[in-house]
Amino acid sequence: MILSKLAGRPVLLAVGLVAALALPWFVYPPVALDIACWALFAVAVDLLLGFTGLLSFGHAAFWGGSAYATGLIALHSGLPFPVAILGGAAFAALLALPIGFLSVRLRGIYFAMVTLAFAQMVYFVANQWRDVTGGENGLQGIPRELFGLDLSDPFYFYYAGIPFVLAGLFVAWRIVRSPFGCVLMSIRDNPARARALGYSVDRFKLLAFVLSAALSGLAGGLFAIGHGFASLQGVYWTTSGEAVMMVVLGGIGTLWGGVIGAALIVELNDYLATAGFQETGIITGGIFILVVLLFRRGVWGTARDLLAGRTARRRPAEPAREKAETPA
Amino acid sequence: MLQQAFNGLVGGAFYALLALGLAVIFGMLGVVNFAHGAFYMLGAFGSYVLLDSFGVNFWIALPLVPLVLGVVGVAVERLFIRRLAPLDPLYNFLFTFGLALILQDLVKRQYGVQSQPYPRPSALEGSIDLGLFTYPTYQVFVLAVSLVLCGAVWFVLARTRVGMIVRASTERPELTRALGIDVARWVTPVFGFGIALAGLAGVLAAPMRAVNPLMGADLIVTVFAVVVIGGLGSVFGSVAAGFAVGLVSALGNYYVPSLSQTLVFILMAVVLLWRPAGLFGREEVAL
């Protein structure tokens, strides 16, 4: 009852905001930034998967591609890091335009495979173009320049970076709550009917794809600045899969789900790495399989439905709201 | 130049075997098997472990490893894939992605990321004179095995009763069921067969390529591009595209080395622009 009543309400938003601001006090600050970046990335992926019905398995191209673009801008221009990050996001959006144009015409699994293959193209370019991307070494020593402020301490840098993540999350939330978002959901639920209503389905899908790529790029750029490097790992397909994993774990079609899924996976990976366990795929892959087999609504989705179900039983007069109508 | 083309065909043999397995699985189950590369890797590791720990040679591994993996595939289908079948096909795709991660990291944990050596079987050492040039015997063997297998699968599908049932249930499952054929009975063996093919490709790859836990992860995305080019679900298209992609990347490697790995994906983009369903795909698959 509490969750469903608060979902999307100011109280819940305030709790989220406080949690975001307090995070580096409770977890190791670099990990806190990782959580924030991956959360935005997962939400961007969910914008397509949960709200438009498109499973992109190639978003590493935008996350990692922006990491390179951001890193190159920061390394060679001496501009403050926010400019570099926004440049990276713009680069991701530009990159998404041709990829999206070719991919959105395809359905379901075809879309997933084609986006994956395009992302691999970006991976190979990043690998081959050594003069610019550093090949297997990646870009190293990316500066965090902000008008002479000392941001070398990860604790302070977290606070310099978090406004970008929050702004990105706000954009995602606005998109979902806008008329545009409603069109996307109608395309997800019934593309034929959306087309019959006069919406240019492919154009809406393409726009959603580009917006999602830009938000992924924002996250990837900040991640690169935060770590001071951009590597091939960022454009490899496992990165795309990891973002999808976070969305599914947290709950497809719920923006909070992406955030929670990201926090859980990043924390788990960090815990396993600290414990000296390198083959994290055994654990994360296992959890992922369990979620796919047994808890397809994910953590947030399950919690919300459980509580909503209890509400419905207690007060039968007020029906539980439809899942699609409350994309909290 | 001719030798490059031959290299391409040998590389294409692996693409064709993997794409063939993916295509029959997709056709019959509607599942895009992300774990296909992982089973290929398991095939290579299977033959490595058999030789290294038990002294079992290549000729025994060649049928044994695919058989075991085929049984594993049957178990996976029975236990998991079947449960997810009534849902959105994306869930099965995601399930096999998780499975791929687990298999890959399990092997990594056991054997590390270093490549393991696997010697060529003594009967296939050296090279043979093909008239225009001499070529390593083992590579010729790989190409021959692949061609024979693809031909055999084509023959079974096109000319036998089993093939007729499989084709019918791929294209019109409800109608096939209405004719009194138990479609569900064929799903499991087809999945196991596809996995066995991937395992066989892995055994064949062991003496030629580096045996390491990541060998499947790098290959699988290229194979996805291959089946997109050929037309997902089209058996002939997958095999033909497999060899074609092998040829194109080998020749590309010869003329423009820096582009060779990207060439497959450029080819895919061109094909998609021209025919969204792939070269041999049915138009209805693309909306």
Coordinates of C-alpha atoms in Angstrom, one line a residue:
Chain A
M1 CA 0.0 0.0 0.0
I2 CA 2.7 2.4 1.0
L3 CA 4.8 1.8 -2.1
S4 CA 2.0 2.0 -4.5
K5 CA 0.6 5.2 -2.9
L6 CA 4.0 6.8 -2.9
A7 CA 5.1 5.6 -6.3
G8 CA 5.8 8.7 -8.4
R9 CA 4.8 11.0 -5.5
P10 CA 6.9 13.8 -4.1
V11 CA 7.7 11.8 -0.9
L12 CA 9.2 8.9 -2.8
L13 CA 11.1 11.3 -5.0
A14 CA 12.4 13.1 -1.9
V15 CA 13.5 9.7 -0.5
G16 CA 15.3 8.9 -3.7
L17 CA 17.0 12.3 -3.8
V18 CA 18.2 12.0 -0.2
A19 CA 19.4 8.5 -0.9
A20 CA 21.3 9.8 -3.9
L21 CA 22.9 12.6 -2.0
A22 CA 23.8 10.4 1.0
L23 CA 25.1 7.5 -1.0
P24 CA 28.9 8.2 -0.8
W25 CA 28.6 8.3 3.0
F26 CA 27.5 4.7 3.0
V27 CA 29.3 3.1 0.2
Y28 CA 32.9 3.6 -1.1
P29 CA 32.6 6.9 -3.1
P30 CA 33.9 5.5 -6.4
V31 CA 31.4 2.7 -6.1
A32 CA 28.7 5.3 -5.4
L33 CA 29.5 7.0 -8.7
D34 CA 29.4 3.7 -10.5
I35 CA 26.0 3.0 -9.1
A36 CA 24.7 6.4 -10.2
C37 CA 26.1 6.0 -13.7
W38 CA 24.8 2.4 -14.2
A39 CA 21.5 3.5 -12.8
L40 CA 21.1 6.1 -15.5
F41 CA 22.3 3.7 -18.1
A42 CA 19.8 1.1 -17.0
V43 CA 17.0 3.6 -17.0
A44 CA 17.9 4.6 -20.5
V45 CA 17.8 1.0 -21.7
D46 CA 14.5 0.6 -19.9
L47 CA 13.1 3.6 -21.8
L48 CA 13.3 1.3 -24.8
L49 CA 12.7 -2.1 -23.3
G50 CA 10.0 -1.3 -20.8
F51 CA 8.3 1.6 -22.4
T52 CA 8.7 1.2 -26.2
G53 CA 9.0 -2.6 -26.2
L54 CA 12.4 -2.7 -27.9
L55 CA 15.2 -4.9 -26.4
S56 CA 18.4 -3.2 -27.4
F57 CA 21.4 -5.5 -27.0
G58 CA 23.7 -2.9 -28.4
H59 CA 23.6 0.0 -26.0
A60 CA 27.3 -0.6 -25.1
A61 CA 27.9 1.3 -28.3
F62 CA 26.5 4.5 -26.8
W63 CA 27.8 4.1 -23.3
G64 CA 31.3 3.1 -24.4
G65 CA 31.3 5.3 -27.5
S66 CA 30.5 8.3 -25.4
A67 CA 33.2 7.3 -22.9
Y68 CA 35.7 7.5 -25.8
A69 CA 34.2 10.8 -27.1
T70 CA 34.1 12.3 -23.6
G71 CA 37.6 11.2 -22.9
L72 CA 39.0 12.6 -26.1
I73 CA 37.3 16.0 -25.6
A74 CA 38.6 16.1 -22.0
L75 CA 42.1 15.0 -23.0
H76 CA 42.6 17.3 -25.9
S77 CA 40.6 20.4 -25.4
G78 CA 41.2 21.2 -21.7
L79 CA 37.5 22.2 -21.5
P80 CA 35.7 21.6 -18.1
F81 CA 34.4 18.0 -17.7
P82 CA 30.7 18.9 -18.0
V83 CA 31.3 20.1 -21.6
A84 CA 33.1 16.9 -22.3
I85 CA 30.2 14.8 -20.9
L86 CA 27.6 16.7 -22.9
G87 CA 29.8 16.3 -26.0
G88 CA 29.9 12.6 -25.4
A89 CA 26.1 12.4 -25.0
A90 CA 25.7 14.3 -28.3
F91 CA 28.1 11.9 -29.9
A92 CA 26.1 9.0 -28.7
A93 CA 22.9 10.5 -30.1
L94 CA 24.5 11.1 -33.5
L95 CA 25.8 7.5 -33.5
A96 CA 22.3 6.3 -32.6
L97 CA 20.8 8.0 -35.6
P98 CA 22.0 5.7 -38.4
I99 CA 22.0 2.6 -36.1
G100 CA 18.4 3.3 -35.0
F101 CA 17.3 4.1 -38.5
L102 CA 18.3 0.7 -39.7
S103 CA 17.2 -1.2 -36.6
V104 CA 13.8 0.2 -35.6
R105 CA 12.2 -1.4 -38.7
L106 CA 12.8 -4.8 -37.1
R107 CA 10.8 -6.5 -34.4
G108 CA 11.6 -8.2 -31.2
I109 CA 14.5 -10.6 -31.4
Y110 CA 15.6 -9.3 -34.8
F111 CA 16.0 -5.8 -33.3
A112 CA 18.1 -7.2 -30.4
M113 CA 20.4 -9.1 -32.7
V114 CA 20.9 -6.2 -35.2
T115 CA 21.6 -3.6 -32.4
L116 CA 24.1 -6.1 -31.0
A117 CA 25.8 -6.5 -34.3
F118 CA 26.0 -2.7 -34.8
A119 CA 27.5 -2.3 -31.4
Q120 CA 30.1 -4.9 -32.3
M121 CA 31.0 -2.7 -35.3
V122 CA 31.7 0.1 -32.9
Y123 CA 33.8 -2.3 -30.7
F124 CA 35.9 -3.2 -33.7
V125 CA 36.4 0.4 -34.8
A126 CA 37.5 1.2 -31.2
N127 CA 39.8 -1.7 -31.2
Q128 CA 41.4 -0.9 -34.6
W129 CA 41.7 2.8 -34.5
R130 CA 44.6 2.7 -32.2
D131 CA 45.9 6.3 -32.9
V132 CA 42.7 7.8 -31.5
T133 CA 41.3 5.2 -29.1
G134 CA 44.5 3.6 -27.8
G135 CA 43.3 0.2 -29.0
E136 CA 43.6 -2.4 -26.2
N137 CA 45.1 0.1 -23.8
G138 CA 42.1 2.4 -24.1
L139 CA 42.3 6.1 -23.2
Q140 CA 44.2 6.7 -20.0
G141 CA 44.6 9.7 -17.7
I142 CA 41.3 11.5 -18.6
P143 CA 41.4 14.8 -16.6
R144 CA 38.5 16.1 -14.4
E145 CA 38.9 19.7 -15.1
L146 CA 36.4 22.1 -13.6
F147 CA 37.7 25.7 -13.5
G148 CA 40.6 24.8 -11.3
L149 CA 38.5 23.1 -8.6
D150 CA 40.2 20.1 -7.0
L151 CA 38.0 17.1 -7.8
S152 CA 40.6 14.4 -7.5
D153 CA 38.9 13.1 -4.3
P154 CA 36.2 10.7 -5.5
F155 CA 34.0 11.8 -2.6
Y156 CA 33.9 15.4 -4.0
F157 CA 33.7 14.2 -7.6
Y158 CA 30.6 12.3 -6.8
Y159 CA 28.8 15.5 -5.9
A160 CA 30.1 17.2 -9.1
G161 CA 28.8 14.3 -11.2
I162 CA 25.5 13.4 -9.5
P163 CA 23.6 16.5 -10.9
F164 CA 24.1 15.0 -14.4
V165 CA 22.7 11.7 -13.4
L166 CA 19.7 13.3 -11.6
A167 CA 19.1 15.5 -14.7
G168 CA 19.2 12.5 -16.9
L169 CA 16.8 10.6 -14.7
F170 CA 14.5 13.6 -14.6
V171 CA 14.5 13.6 -18.4
A172 CA 13.7 9.9 -18.5
W173 CA 10.8 10.5 -16.0
R174 CA 9.5 13.4 -18.0
I175 CA 9.6 11.4 -21.3
V176 CA 7.6 8.6 -19.7
R177 CA 5.1 11.0 -18.2
S178 CA 4.7 13.0 -21.4
P179 CA 2.2 12.6 -24.3
F180 CA 5.3 11.4 -26.2
G181 CA 5.7 8.7 -23.6
C182 CA 2.1 7.6 -24.0
V183 CA 2.6 7.2 -27.7
L184 CA 5.7 5.0 -27.0
M185 CA 3.7 2.8 -24.7
S186 CA 0.9 2.5 -27.2
I187 CA 3.5 1.4 -29.7
R188 CA 4.8 -1.1 -27.2
D189 CA 1.3 -2.5 -26.5
N190 CA -0.1 -2.5 -30.0
P191 CA 2.0 -1.2 -32.9
A192 CA -0.7 -1.9 -35.5
R193 CA -3.3 0.2 -33.6
A194 CA -0.8 3.0 -33.0
R195 CA -0.1 3.1 -36.7
A196 CA -3.8 3.0 -37.5
L197 CA -4.3 6.0 -35.2
G198 CA -1.9 7.9 -37.5
Y199 CA 1.3 7.8 -35.5
S200 CA 4.4 7.3 -37.5
V201 CA 5.6 4.3 -35.5
D202 CA 9.1 4.1 -36.8
R203 CA 9.8 7.8 -36.3
F204 CA 8.7 7.6 -32.7
K205 CA 10.8 4.5 -32.1
L206 CA 13.8 6.2 -33.7
L207 CA 13.3 9.2 -31.5
A208 CA 13.1 7.0 -28.4
F209 CA 16.2 5.2 -29.6
V210 CA 18.2 8.4 -30.0
L211 CA 17.0 9.8 -26.6
S212 CA 17.9 6.6 -24.9
A213 CA 21.3 6.6 -26.6
A214 CA 21.9 10.2 -25.5
L215 CA 21.1 9.3 -21.8
S216 CA 23.3 6.2 -22.0
G217 CA 26.0 8.4 -23.4
L218 CA 25.6 10.9 -20.6
A219 CA 26.1 8.0 -18.1
G220 CA 29.0 6.5 -20.0
G221 CA 30.8 9.8 -20.3
L222 CA 30.5 10.5 -16.6
F223 CA 31.7 7.0 -15.9
A224 CA 34.8 7.6 -18.1
I225 CA 35.5 10.9 -16.3
G226 CA 35.0 9.3 -12.9
H227 CA 37.4 6.5 -13.6
G228 CA 39.9 8.5 -15.7
F229 CA 39.8 6.0 -18.5
A230 CA 37.8 4.7 -21.4
S231 CA 38.3 1.0 -22.3
L232 CA 37.2 -1.6 -24.8
Q233 CA 35.3 -3.2 -22.1
G234 CA 32.8 -0.4 -22.3
V235 CA 31.9 -1.1 -25.9
Y236 CA 31.9 -4.9 -25.6
W237 CA 28.6 -6.7 -25.8
T238 CA 28.7 -7.9 -22.2
T239 CA 28.2 -4.3 -21.1
S240 CA 25.0 -4.1 -23.1
G241 CA 23.9 -7.3 -21.5
E242 CA 24.7 -6.1 -18.0
A243 CA 22.5 -3.0 -18.4
V244 CA 19.6 -5.2 -19.6
M245 CA 20.3 -7.5 -16.6
M246 CA 19.9 -4.6 -14.2
V247 CA 16.6 -3.6 -15.8
V248 CA 15.2 -7.1 -15.7
L249 CA 16.4 -7.6 -12.1
G250 CA 14.9 -4.3 -10.9
G251 CA 11.7 -4.6 -12.9
I252 CA 11.0 -4.0 -16.6
G253 CA 9.0 -0.9 -17.3
T254 CA 9.6 0.7 -13.9
L255 CA 12.1 3.5 -13.7
W256 CA 12.9 2.8 -10.1
G257 CA 13.6 -0.8 -11.0
G258 CA 16.5 0.2 -13.2
V259 CA 18.0 2.2 -10.4
I260 CA 17.6 -0.6 -7.9
G261 CA 18.9 -3.2 -10.3
A262 CA 22.0 -1.1 -11.0
A263 CA 22.6 -0.6 -7.3
L264 CA 22.3 -4.3 -6.6
I265 CA 24.5 -5.5 -9.5
V266 CA 27.2 -2.9 -8.9
E267 CA 27.3 -3.6 -5.2
L268 CA 27.4 -7.4 -5.8
N269 CA 30.2 -7.1 -8.3
D270 CA 32.1 -4.8 -5.9
Y271 CA 31.6 -7.3 -3.1
L272 CA 32.7 -10.2 -5.2
A273 CA 35.7 -8.3 -6.5
T274 CA 36.8 -7.4 -2.9
A275 CA 36.4 -11.0 -1.9
G276 CA 38.8 -11.9 -4.7
F277 CA 36.1 -13.7 -6.8
Q278 CA 36.7 -12.6 -10.4
E279 CA 34.3 -14.8 -12.3
T280 CA 31.3 -12.7 -11.4
G281 CA 29.4 -14.0 -14.4
I282 CA 28.7 -17.3 -12.4
I283 CA 26.8 -15.4 -9.7
T284 CA 25.3 -12.5 -11.7
G285 CA 24.3 -14.9 -14.6
G286 CA 22.8 -17.2 -12.1
I287 CA 20.8 -14.5 -10.4
F288 CA 19.7 -13.2 -13.8
I289 CA 18.5 -16.7 -14.8
L290 CA 16.5 -17.0 -11.6
V291 CA 14.9 -13.7 -12.2
V292 CA 14.0 -14.6 -15.8
L293 CA 12.6 -17.9 -14.7
L294 CA 10.8 -17.0 -11.5
F295 CA 10.6 -13.2 -10.8
R296 CA 10.0 -11.7 -14.2
R297 CA 8.5 -8.6 -12.6
G298 CA 11.9 -7.9 -10.9
V299 CA 12.5 -6.5 -7.4
W300 CA 10.6 -3.3 -7.7
G301 CA 7.8 -4.7 -9.8
T302 CA 7.2 -7.6 -7.4
A303 CA 7.3 -5.4 -4.4
R304 CA 4.9 -3.0 -5.9
D305 CA 2.5 -5.6 -7.1
L306 CA 2.5 -7.4 -3.8
L307 CA 1.7 -4.2 -1.9
A308 CA -0.8 -3.2 -4.5
G309 CA -2.5 -6.6 -4.2
R310 CA -2.8 -6.2 -0.5
T311 CA -4.4 -2.8 -1.0
A312 CA -6.8 -4.2 -3.4
R313 CA -7.9 -6.9 -1.0
R314 CA -8.3 -4.5 1.9
R315 CA -10.2 -1.9 0.0
P316 CA -12.0 -3.7 -2.8
A317 CA -13.8 -0.5 -3.8
E318 CA -10.7 1.0 -5.1
P319 CA -9.2 -1.2 -7.9
A320 CA -5.5 -1.6 -8.2
R321 CA -4.2 0.5 -11.0
E322 CA -3.1 -1.1 -14.2
K323 CA 0.6 -1.8 -14.5
A324 CA 1.1 0.2 -17.6
E325 CA -0.5 3.2 -16.1
T326 CA 1.8 3.6 -13.2
P327 CA 5.3 3.6 -14.6
A328 CA 6.9 4.7 -11.4
Chain B
M1 CA 44.6 -14.9 -53.7
L2 CA 43.2 -18.4 -54.3
Q3 CA 44.8 -19.4 -51.0
Q4 CA 43.1 -16.5 -49.3
A5 CA 39.8 -17.6 -50.7
F6 CA 40.4 -21.1 -49.3
N7 CA 41.2 -19.6 -45.9
G8 CA 37.9 -17.8 -46.1
L9 CA 36.1 -21.0 -46.8
V10 CA 37.7 -22.8 -43.9
G11 CA 36.7 -19.8 -41.6
G12 CA 33.3 -19.9 -43.2
A13 CA 33.0 -23.6 -42.3
F14 CA 32.8 -22.6 -38.6
Y15 CA 30.4 -19.8 -39.3
A16 CA 28.2 -22.2 -41.3
L17 CA 28.1 -24.9 -38.7
L18 CA 27.2 -22.5 -35.9
A19 CA 24.7 -20.6 -38.0
L20 CA 23.1 -23.9 -39.1
G21 CA 22.6 -24.9 -35.5
L22 CA 21.2 -21.4 -34.6
A23 CA 18.9 -21.5 -37.6
V24 CA 17.3 -24.9 -36.9
I25 CA 16.9 -24.0 -33.2
F26 CA 15.3 -20.7 -34.2
G27 CA 13.1 -22.3 -36.8
M28 CA 11.8 -24.9 -34.5
L29 CA 11.7 -23.2 -31.2
G30 CA 11.7 -19.5 -32.0
V31 CA 14.6 -19.1 -29.7
V32 CA 17.7 -17.1 -30.5
N33 CA 20.3 -19.1 -28.6
F34 CA 22.8 -16.7 -27.1
A35 CA 24.6 -19.6 -25.4
H36 CA 25.5 -21.1 -28.8
G37 CA 29.0 -19.6 -28.6
A38 CA 29.4 -20.9 -25.1
F39 CA 28.6 -24.5 -26.3
Y40 CA 31.1 -24.1 -29.1
M41 CA 33.7 -23.1 -26.5
L42 CA 32.6 -26.1 -24.3
G43 CA 33.1 -28.4 -27.4
A44 CA 36.7 -27.2 -27.7
F45 CA 37.3 -27.5 -24.0
G46 CA 35.7 -30.9 -23.9
S47 CA 38.1 -32.3 -26.4
Y48 CA 41.0 -30.5 -24.6
V49 CA 40.0 -32.1 -21.2
L50 CA 39.5 -35.5 -22.7
L51 CA 43.0 -35.5 -24.2
D52 CA 44.8 -33.7 -21.3
S53 CA 43.2 -35.6 -18.4
F54 CA 42.2 -38.9 -19.9
G55 CA 44.4 -39.3 -23.0
V56 CA 41.3 -39.7 -25.2
N57 CA 42.3 -38.7 -28.7
F58 CA 40.7 -36.4 -31.3
W59 CA 38.9 -39.2 -33.2
I60 CA 37.0 -40.3 -30.1
A61 CA 36.3 -36.8 -29.0
L62 CA 34.9 -35.9 -32.4
P63 CA 31.7 -37.9 -31.9
L64 CA 31.7 -38.1 -28.1
V65 CA 31.8 -34.4 -27.2
P66 CA 29.0 -33.4 -29.4
L67 CA 26.9 -36.3 -28.2
V68 CA 27.4 -35.3 -24.5
L69 CA 26.7 -31.6 -25.3
G70 CA 23.6 -32.7 -27.2
V71 CA 22.4 -34.5 -24.1
V72 CA 23.1 -31.3 -22.1
G73 CA 21.2 -29.3 -24.6
V74 CA 18.2 -31.7 -24.3
A75 CA 18.3 -31.2 -20.5
V76 CA 18.5 -27.4 -20.9
E77 CA 15.5 -27.4 -23.2
R78 CA 13.5 -29.7 -21.0
L79 CA 14.3 -27.9 -17.7
F80 CA 14.3 -24.2 -18.8
I81 CA 13.6 -23.3 -22.4
R82 CA 10.3 -25.1 -22.3
R83 CA 9.1 -23.2 -19.3
L84 CA 9.8 -19.9 -21.0
A85 CA 8.4 -20.9 -24.4
P86 CA 4.8 -19.5 -23.9
L87 CA 6.3 -16.1 -23.0
D88 CA 7.8 -13.3 -25.1
P89 CA 10.7 -14.8 -27.0
L90 CA 12.9 -12.1 -25.5
Y91 CA 12.9 -14.1 -22.2
N92 CA 14.5 -17.1 -23.8
F93 CA 17.1 -14.8 -25.4
L94 CA 17.8 -13.3 -22.0
F95 CA 17.9 -16.8 -20.3
T96 CA 20.5 -18.0 -22.8
F97 CA 22.5 -14.8 -22.2
G98 CA 22.6 -15.6 -18.5
L99 CA 23.5 -19.2 -19.3
A100 CA 26.4 -18.1 -21.6
L101 CA 27.8 -15.9 -18.8
I102 CA 27.7 -18.8 -16.3
L103 CA 29.3 -21.3 -18.7
Q104 CA 32.0 -18.9 -19.7
D105 CA 33.0 -17.9 -16.2
L106 CA 32.8 -21.5 -14.9
V107 CA 35.4 -22.5 -17.5
K108 CA 37.4 -19.4 -16.8
R109 CA 37.5 -20.2 -13.1
Q110 CA 38.7 -23.7 -13.8
Y111 CA 41.2 -23.1 -16.5
G112 CA 42.0 -19.4 -16.5
V113 CA 42.0 -17.2 -19.5
Q114 CA 45.2 -18.5 -21.0
S115 CA 44.8 -20.5 -24.2
Q116 CA 45.3 -24.2 -23.9
P117 CA 47.2 -26.1 -26.6
Y118 CA 45.6 -28.9 -28.6
P119 CA 47.8 -30.9 -31.0
R120 CA 46.6 -31.8 -34.5
P121 CA 45.7 -35.5 -34.9
S122 CA 48.7 -37.2 -36.4
A123 CA 46.8 -38.5 -39.4
L124 CA 46.0 -34.9 -40.4
E125 CA 49.4 -33.3 -40.0
G126 CA 51.3 -31.8 -42.8
S127 CA 49.8 -30.4 -46.0
I128 CA 48.4 -31.7 -49.2
D129 CA 48.9 -30.5 -52.7
L130 CA 45.6 -29.2 -54.1
G131 CA 47.0 -28.7 -57.6
L132 CA 47.2 -24.9 -57.5
F133 CA 48.8 -24.6 -54.0
T134 CA 49.5 -26.8 -51.0
Y135 CA 47.3 -26.5 -48.0
P136 CA 47.4 -27.8 -44.4
T137 CA 45.6 -31.2 -44.4
Y138 CA 43.7 -30.4 -41.2
Q139 CA 42.1 -27.3 -42.7
V140 CA 41.0 -29.3 -45.7
F141 CA 39.5 -31.9 -43.3
V142 CA 37.6 -29.2 -41.5
L143 CA 36.2 -27.8 -44.7
A144 CA 35.2 -31.3 -45.9
V145 CA 33.5 -32.2 -42.6
S146 CA 31.5 -29.0 -42.6
L147 CA 30.4 -29.4 -46.2
V148 CA 29.4 -33.0 -45.6
L149 CA 27.4 -32.1 -42.5
C150 CA 25.7 -29.1 -44.0
G151 CA 24.8 -31.2 -47.1
A152 CA 23.5 -34.0 -44.8
V153 CA 21.3 -31.6 -42.9
W154 CA 20.0 -30.2 -46.1
F155 CA 19.3 -33.7 -47.4
V156 CA 17.4 -34.7 -44.2
L157 CA 15.4 -31.5 -44.2
A158 CA 14.5 -31.5 -47.8
R159 CA 14.2 -35.2 -48.6
T160 CA 13.1 -37.2 -45.6
R161 CA 10.0 -37.6 -43.6
V162 CA 11.6 -36.2 -40.4
G163 CA 12.7 -33.2 -42.4
M164 CA 9.2 -32.7 -43.7
I165 CA 7.8 -32.7 -40.2
V166 CA 10.4 -30.3 -39.0
R167 CA 9.9 -27.9 -41.9
A168 CA 6.1 -28.1 -41.5
S169 CA 6.2 -27.4 -37.8
T170 CA 8.6 -24.6 -38.4
E171 CA 6.4 -22.8 -40.8
R172 CA 2.8 -23.8 -39.6
P173 CA 2.9 -25.2 -36.1
E174 CA -0.8 -25.1 -35.6
L175 CA -1.7 -26.7 -38.9
T176 CA 1.0 -29.4 -38.4
R177 CA -0.5 -30.2 -35.0
A178 CA -3.9 -30.3 -36.5
L179 CA -2.7 -33.0 -39.0
G180 CA -2.0 -35.2 -36.0
I181 CA 1.7 -34.7 -35.7
D182 CA 3.1 -34.2 -32.3
V183 CA 5.2 -31.0 -32.8
A184 CA 6.3 -30.8 -29.2
R185 CA 8.0 -34.2 -29.5
W186 CA 10.4 -32.8 -32.2
V187 CA 11.3 -29.6 -30.4
T188 CA 13.7 -31.2 -27.8
P189 CA 15.7 -33.3 -30.2
V190 CA 16.1 -30.4 -32.6
F191 CA 17.5 -28.2 -29.8
G192 CA 19.9 -31.0 -28.8
F193 CA 21.0 -31.4 -32.4
G194 CA 21.7 -27.7 -32.7
I195 CA 23.8 -27.7 -29.6
A196 CA 25.6 -30.8 -30.7
L197 CA 26.5 -29.0 -34.0
A198 CA 28.0 -26.1 -32.0
G199 CA 29.9 -28.6 -29.9
L200 CA 31.2 -30.3 -33.0
A201 CA 32.4 -27.0 -34.4
G202 CA 34.2 -26.5 -31.1
V203 CA 36.0 -29.9 -31.3
L204 CA 37.0 -29.1 -34.9
A205 CA 38.3 -25.6 -33.8
A206 CA 40.4 -27.0 -30.9
P207 CA 43.5 -28.0 -33.0
M208 CA 43.3 -24.9 -35.2
R209 CA 42.4 -22.1 -32.9
A210 CA 43.2 -21.0 -29.4
V211 CA 41.2 -23.0 -26.8
N212 CA 40.1 -20.4 -24.3
P213 CA 37.0 -19.5 -22.4
L214 CA 36.4 -16.4 -24.5
M215 CA 36.6 -18.0 -27.9
G216 CA 32.8 -18.4 -28.2
A217 CA 32.0 -14.9 -26.9
D218 CA 33.9 -13.3 -29.7
L219 CA 32.5 -15.6 -32.4
I220 CA 28.9 -15.6 -31.5
V221 CA 28.2 -12.0 -32.4
T222 CA 29.7 -12.5 -35.8
V223 CA 27.5 -15.6 -36.2
F224 CA 24.5 -13.5 -35.3
A225 CA 25.5 -11.1 -38.1
V226 CA 25.8 -14.1 -40.4
V227 CA 22.3 -15.4 -39.7
V228 CA 20.9 -11.8 -40.1
I229 CA 22.6 -11.7 -43.5
G230 CA 21.3 -15.1 -44.5
G231 CA 17.8 -14.6 -43.1
L232 CA 17.1 -15.8 -39.6
G233 CA 15.5 -19.3 -39.6
S234 CA 16.5 -20.0 -43.2
V235 CA 18.8 -23.1 -43.1
F236 CA 20.1 -22.6 -46.6
G237 CA 20.6 -18.9 -46.1
S238 CA 22.6 -19.4 -42.9
V239 CA 24.9 -21.9 -44.4
A240 CA 25.4 -19.9 -47.6
A241 CA 25.9 -16.7 -45.7
G242 CA 28.4 -18.5 -43.4
F243 CA 30.7 -19.4 -46.3
A244 CA 30.2 -16.1 -48.0
V245 CA 31.1 -14.1 -44.9
G246 CA 34.1 -16.3 -44.4
L247 CA 35.2 -15.6 -48.0
V248 CA 34.5 -11.8 -47.7
S249 CA 36.4 -11.4 -44.4
A250 CA 39.4 -13.4 -45.6
L251 CA 39.6 -11.4 -48.9
G252 CA 39.0 -8.3 -46.9
N253 CA 41.8 -9.3 -44.5
Y254 CA 44.1 -9.6 -47.6
Y255 CA 43.3 -6.3 -49.2
V256 CA 42.2 -4.0 -46.3
P257 CA 43.5 -5.7 -43.1
S258 CA 42.2 -3.0 -40.8
L259 CA 38.6 -3.4 -41.9
S260 CA 38.5 -7.2 -41.9
Q261 CA 36.6 -7.7 -38.7
T262 CA 34.2 -4.9 -39.3
L263 CA 33.5 -6.0 -42.8
V264 CA 30.9 -8.6 -41.7
F265 CA 28.9 -5.9 -40.0
I266 CA 29.1 -3.5 -42.9
L267 CA 27.9 -6.3 -45.1
M268 CA 25.1 -6.9 -42.7
A269 CA 24.1 -3.2 -42.7
V270 CA 24.0 -3.2 -46.5
V271 CA 21.9 -6.4 -46.7
L272 CA 19.5 -5.0 -44.2
L273 CA 19.0 -1.8 -46.1
W274 CA 18.3 -3.8 -49.2
R275 CA 16.4 -6.7 -47.7
P276 CA 15.3 -6.3 -44.1
A277 CA 14.5 -10.0 -43.7
G278 CA 18.0 -11.1 -44.9
L279 CA 19.0 -12.6 -48.2
F280 CA 16.9 -15.8 -47.9
G281 CA 14.5 -14.7 -45.2
R282 CA 10.8 -14.6 -45.6
E283 CA 9.5 -11.0 -45.8
E284 CA 6.9 -11.5 -43.1
V285 CA 9.6 -11.6 -40.4
A286 CA 10.3 -7.9 -40.7
L287 CA 7.6 -5.5 -39.9

